[in-house]
CSV table of C-alpha atoms in Angstrom, one decimal:
chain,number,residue,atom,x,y,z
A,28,UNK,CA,59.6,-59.8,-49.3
A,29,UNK,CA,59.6,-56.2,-48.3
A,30,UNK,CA,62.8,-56.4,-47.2
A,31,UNK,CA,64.2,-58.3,-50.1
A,32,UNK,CA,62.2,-55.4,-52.8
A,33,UNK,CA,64.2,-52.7,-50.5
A,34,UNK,CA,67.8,-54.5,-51.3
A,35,UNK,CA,67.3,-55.0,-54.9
A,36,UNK,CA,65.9,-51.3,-54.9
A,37,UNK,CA,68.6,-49.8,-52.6
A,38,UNK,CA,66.6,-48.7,-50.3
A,39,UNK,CA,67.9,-47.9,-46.5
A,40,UNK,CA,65.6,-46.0,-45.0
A,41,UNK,CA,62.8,-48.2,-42.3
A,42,UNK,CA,59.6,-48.5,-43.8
A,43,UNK,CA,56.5,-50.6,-41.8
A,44,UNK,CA,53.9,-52.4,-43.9
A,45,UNK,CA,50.8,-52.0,-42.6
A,46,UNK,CA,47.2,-53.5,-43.9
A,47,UNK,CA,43.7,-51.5,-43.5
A,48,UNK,CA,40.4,-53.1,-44.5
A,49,UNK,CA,38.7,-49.7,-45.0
A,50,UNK,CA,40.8,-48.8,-48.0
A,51,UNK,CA,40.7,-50.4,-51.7
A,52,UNK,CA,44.3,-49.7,-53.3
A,53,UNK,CA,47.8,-49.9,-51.6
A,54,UNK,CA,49.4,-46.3,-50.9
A,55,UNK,CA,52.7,-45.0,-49.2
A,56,UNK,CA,52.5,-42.6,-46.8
A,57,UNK,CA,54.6,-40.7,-44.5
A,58,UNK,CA,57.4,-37.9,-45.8
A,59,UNK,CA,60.1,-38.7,-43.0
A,60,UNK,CA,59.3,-42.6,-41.7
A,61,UNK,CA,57.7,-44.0,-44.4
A,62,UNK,CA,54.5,-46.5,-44.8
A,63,UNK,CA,53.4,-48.5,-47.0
A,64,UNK,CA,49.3,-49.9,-46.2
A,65,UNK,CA,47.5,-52.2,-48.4
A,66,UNK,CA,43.6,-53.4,-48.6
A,67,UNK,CA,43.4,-56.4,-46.6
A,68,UNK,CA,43.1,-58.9,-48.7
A,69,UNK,CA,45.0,-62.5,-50.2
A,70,UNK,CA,47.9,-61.2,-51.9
A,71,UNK,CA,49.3,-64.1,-54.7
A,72,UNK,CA,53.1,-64.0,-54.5
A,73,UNK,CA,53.4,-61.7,-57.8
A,74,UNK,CA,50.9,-60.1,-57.3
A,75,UNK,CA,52.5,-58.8,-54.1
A,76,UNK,CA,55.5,-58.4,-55.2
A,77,UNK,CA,53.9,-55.6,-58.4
A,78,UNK,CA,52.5,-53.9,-55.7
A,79,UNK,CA,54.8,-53.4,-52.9
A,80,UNK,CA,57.6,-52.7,-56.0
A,81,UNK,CA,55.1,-50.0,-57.7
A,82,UNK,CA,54.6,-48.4,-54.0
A,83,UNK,CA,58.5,-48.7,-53.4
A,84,UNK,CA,59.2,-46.4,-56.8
A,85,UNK,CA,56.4,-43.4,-54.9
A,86,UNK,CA,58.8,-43.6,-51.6
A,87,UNK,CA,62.6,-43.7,-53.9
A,88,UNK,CA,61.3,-40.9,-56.1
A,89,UNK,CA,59.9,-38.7,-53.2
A,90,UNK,CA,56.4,-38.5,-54.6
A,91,UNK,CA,55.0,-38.0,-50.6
A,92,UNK,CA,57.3,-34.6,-50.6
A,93,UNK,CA,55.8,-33.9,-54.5
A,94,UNK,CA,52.2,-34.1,-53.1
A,95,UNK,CA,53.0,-32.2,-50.4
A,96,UNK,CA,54.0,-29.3,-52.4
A,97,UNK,CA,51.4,-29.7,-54.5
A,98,UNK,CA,49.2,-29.3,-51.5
A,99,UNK,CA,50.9,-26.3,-50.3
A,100,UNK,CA,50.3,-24.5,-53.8
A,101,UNK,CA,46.7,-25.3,-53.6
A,102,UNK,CA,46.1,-23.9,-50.3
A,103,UNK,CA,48.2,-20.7,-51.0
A,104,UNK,CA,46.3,-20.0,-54.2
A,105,UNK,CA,42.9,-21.8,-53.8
A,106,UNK,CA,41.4,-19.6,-55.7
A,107,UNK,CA,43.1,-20.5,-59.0
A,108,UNK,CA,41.8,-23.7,-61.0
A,109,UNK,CA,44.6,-24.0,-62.5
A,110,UNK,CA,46.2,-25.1,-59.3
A,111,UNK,CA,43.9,-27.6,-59.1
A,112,UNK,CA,44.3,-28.7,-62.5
A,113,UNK,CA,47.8,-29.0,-62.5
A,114,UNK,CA,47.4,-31.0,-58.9
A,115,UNK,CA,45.6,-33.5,-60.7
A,116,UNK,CA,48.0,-33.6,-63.2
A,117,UNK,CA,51.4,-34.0,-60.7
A,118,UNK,CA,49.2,-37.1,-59.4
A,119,UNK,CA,48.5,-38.6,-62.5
A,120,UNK,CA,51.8,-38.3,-63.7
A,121,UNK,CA,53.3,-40.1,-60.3
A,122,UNK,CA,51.2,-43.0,-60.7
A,123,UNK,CA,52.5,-43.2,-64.5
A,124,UNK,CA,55.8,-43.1,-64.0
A,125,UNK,CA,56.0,-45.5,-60.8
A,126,UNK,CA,53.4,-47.8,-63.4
A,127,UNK,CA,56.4,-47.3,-66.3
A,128,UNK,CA,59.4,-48.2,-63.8
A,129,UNK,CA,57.3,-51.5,-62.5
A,130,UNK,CA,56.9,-52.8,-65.7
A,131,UNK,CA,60.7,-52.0,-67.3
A,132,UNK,CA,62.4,-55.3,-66.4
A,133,UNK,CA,58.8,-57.5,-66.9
A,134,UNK,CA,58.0,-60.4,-68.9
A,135,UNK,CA,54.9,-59.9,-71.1
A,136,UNK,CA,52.9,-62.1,-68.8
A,137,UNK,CA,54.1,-60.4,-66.0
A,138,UNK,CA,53.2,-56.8,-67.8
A,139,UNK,CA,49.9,-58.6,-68.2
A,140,UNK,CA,49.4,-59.8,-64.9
A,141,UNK,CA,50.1,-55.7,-63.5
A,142,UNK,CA,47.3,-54.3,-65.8
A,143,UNK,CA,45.1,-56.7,-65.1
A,144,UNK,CA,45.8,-55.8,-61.4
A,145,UNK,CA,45.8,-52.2,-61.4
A,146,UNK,CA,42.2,-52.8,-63.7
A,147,UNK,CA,40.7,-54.6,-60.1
A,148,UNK,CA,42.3,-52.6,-57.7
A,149,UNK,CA,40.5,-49.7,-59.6
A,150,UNK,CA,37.2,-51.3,-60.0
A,151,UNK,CA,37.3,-51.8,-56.5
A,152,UNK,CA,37.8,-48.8,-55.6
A,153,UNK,CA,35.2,-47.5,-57.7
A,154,UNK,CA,32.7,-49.8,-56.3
A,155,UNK,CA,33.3,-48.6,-52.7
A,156,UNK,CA,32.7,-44.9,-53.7
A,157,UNK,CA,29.8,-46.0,-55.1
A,158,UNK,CA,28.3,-48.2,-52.0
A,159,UNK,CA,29.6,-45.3,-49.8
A,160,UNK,CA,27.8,-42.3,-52.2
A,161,UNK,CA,24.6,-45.2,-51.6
A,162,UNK,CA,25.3,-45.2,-48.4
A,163,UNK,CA,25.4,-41.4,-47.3
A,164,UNK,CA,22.9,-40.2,-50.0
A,165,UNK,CA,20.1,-42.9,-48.6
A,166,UNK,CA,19.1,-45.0,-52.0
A,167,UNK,CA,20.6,-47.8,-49.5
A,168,UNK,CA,16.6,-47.9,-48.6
A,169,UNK,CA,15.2,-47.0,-51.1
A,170,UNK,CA,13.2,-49.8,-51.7
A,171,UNK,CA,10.9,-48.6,-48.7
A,172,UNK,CA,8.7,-45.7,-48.8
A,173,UNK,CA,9.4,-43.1,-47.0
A,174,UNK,CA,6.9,-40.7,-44.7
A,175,UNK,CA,5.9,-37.5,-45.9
A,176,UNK,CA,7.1,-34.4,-43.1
């Protein structure tokens, strides 16, 4: 399927598929051999195919070499907000526009289908940084008392 997405993309350059189970949403990675890693999970056939498509669009457009830059900015001038305001922005608007190219040539149900996905993948992810935040911070336990020092 990869393959096949990389074709009707015209894409030529190599890029592996991986899968993690300590991530919650797919990402491309890598500025000269690309990546692409997804959550481990069931994939349904469309489903799969939204994603790898959205995550094809980051590696077409360059977005790895964007965020790089955008990196490089911050650490030269840490000390302005703005930096990191306008970081958050370049993001943001990555993940829009590889969201608007995906969903160009869909059907209605298929436009559907993506929002719905991107609305669990982020729910997910949410919940992880929340059972991690639980995690790290203690409330894990915090039914039990705990000894005074």
């Amino acid at each position: 399927l990869l393959r096949q997405l990389q074709s009707q993309m015209k894409l030529k350059r190599h890029i592996r598929l991986m899968t993690c189970r300590g991530i919650a949403t797919p990402c491309a990675l890598g500025l000269i051999h690309p990546t692409l890693i997804l959550p481990e999970q069931d994939w349904e056939g469309e489903e799969l195919t939204l994603v790898l498509t959205h995550e094809l669009i980051h590696i077409r457009r360059y977005d790895s070499w964007i965020r790089l830059l955008s990196v490089i900015a911050r650490v030269i001038y840490w000390f302005n907000p703005i930096v990191y305001l306008l970081e958050i922005q370049m993001n943001q608007y990555c993940e829009q526009a590889c969201d608007e190219t995906v969903i160009q040539n869909c059907t209605p149900e298929q436009r559907h289908r993506y929002g719905s996905l991107l609305l669990a993948l982020a729910a997910d992810s949410v919940h992880r940084l929340y059972v991690e935040a639980e995690t790290a911070s203690g409330a894990a336990g915090a039914g039990h008392e705990s000894e005074a020092f």
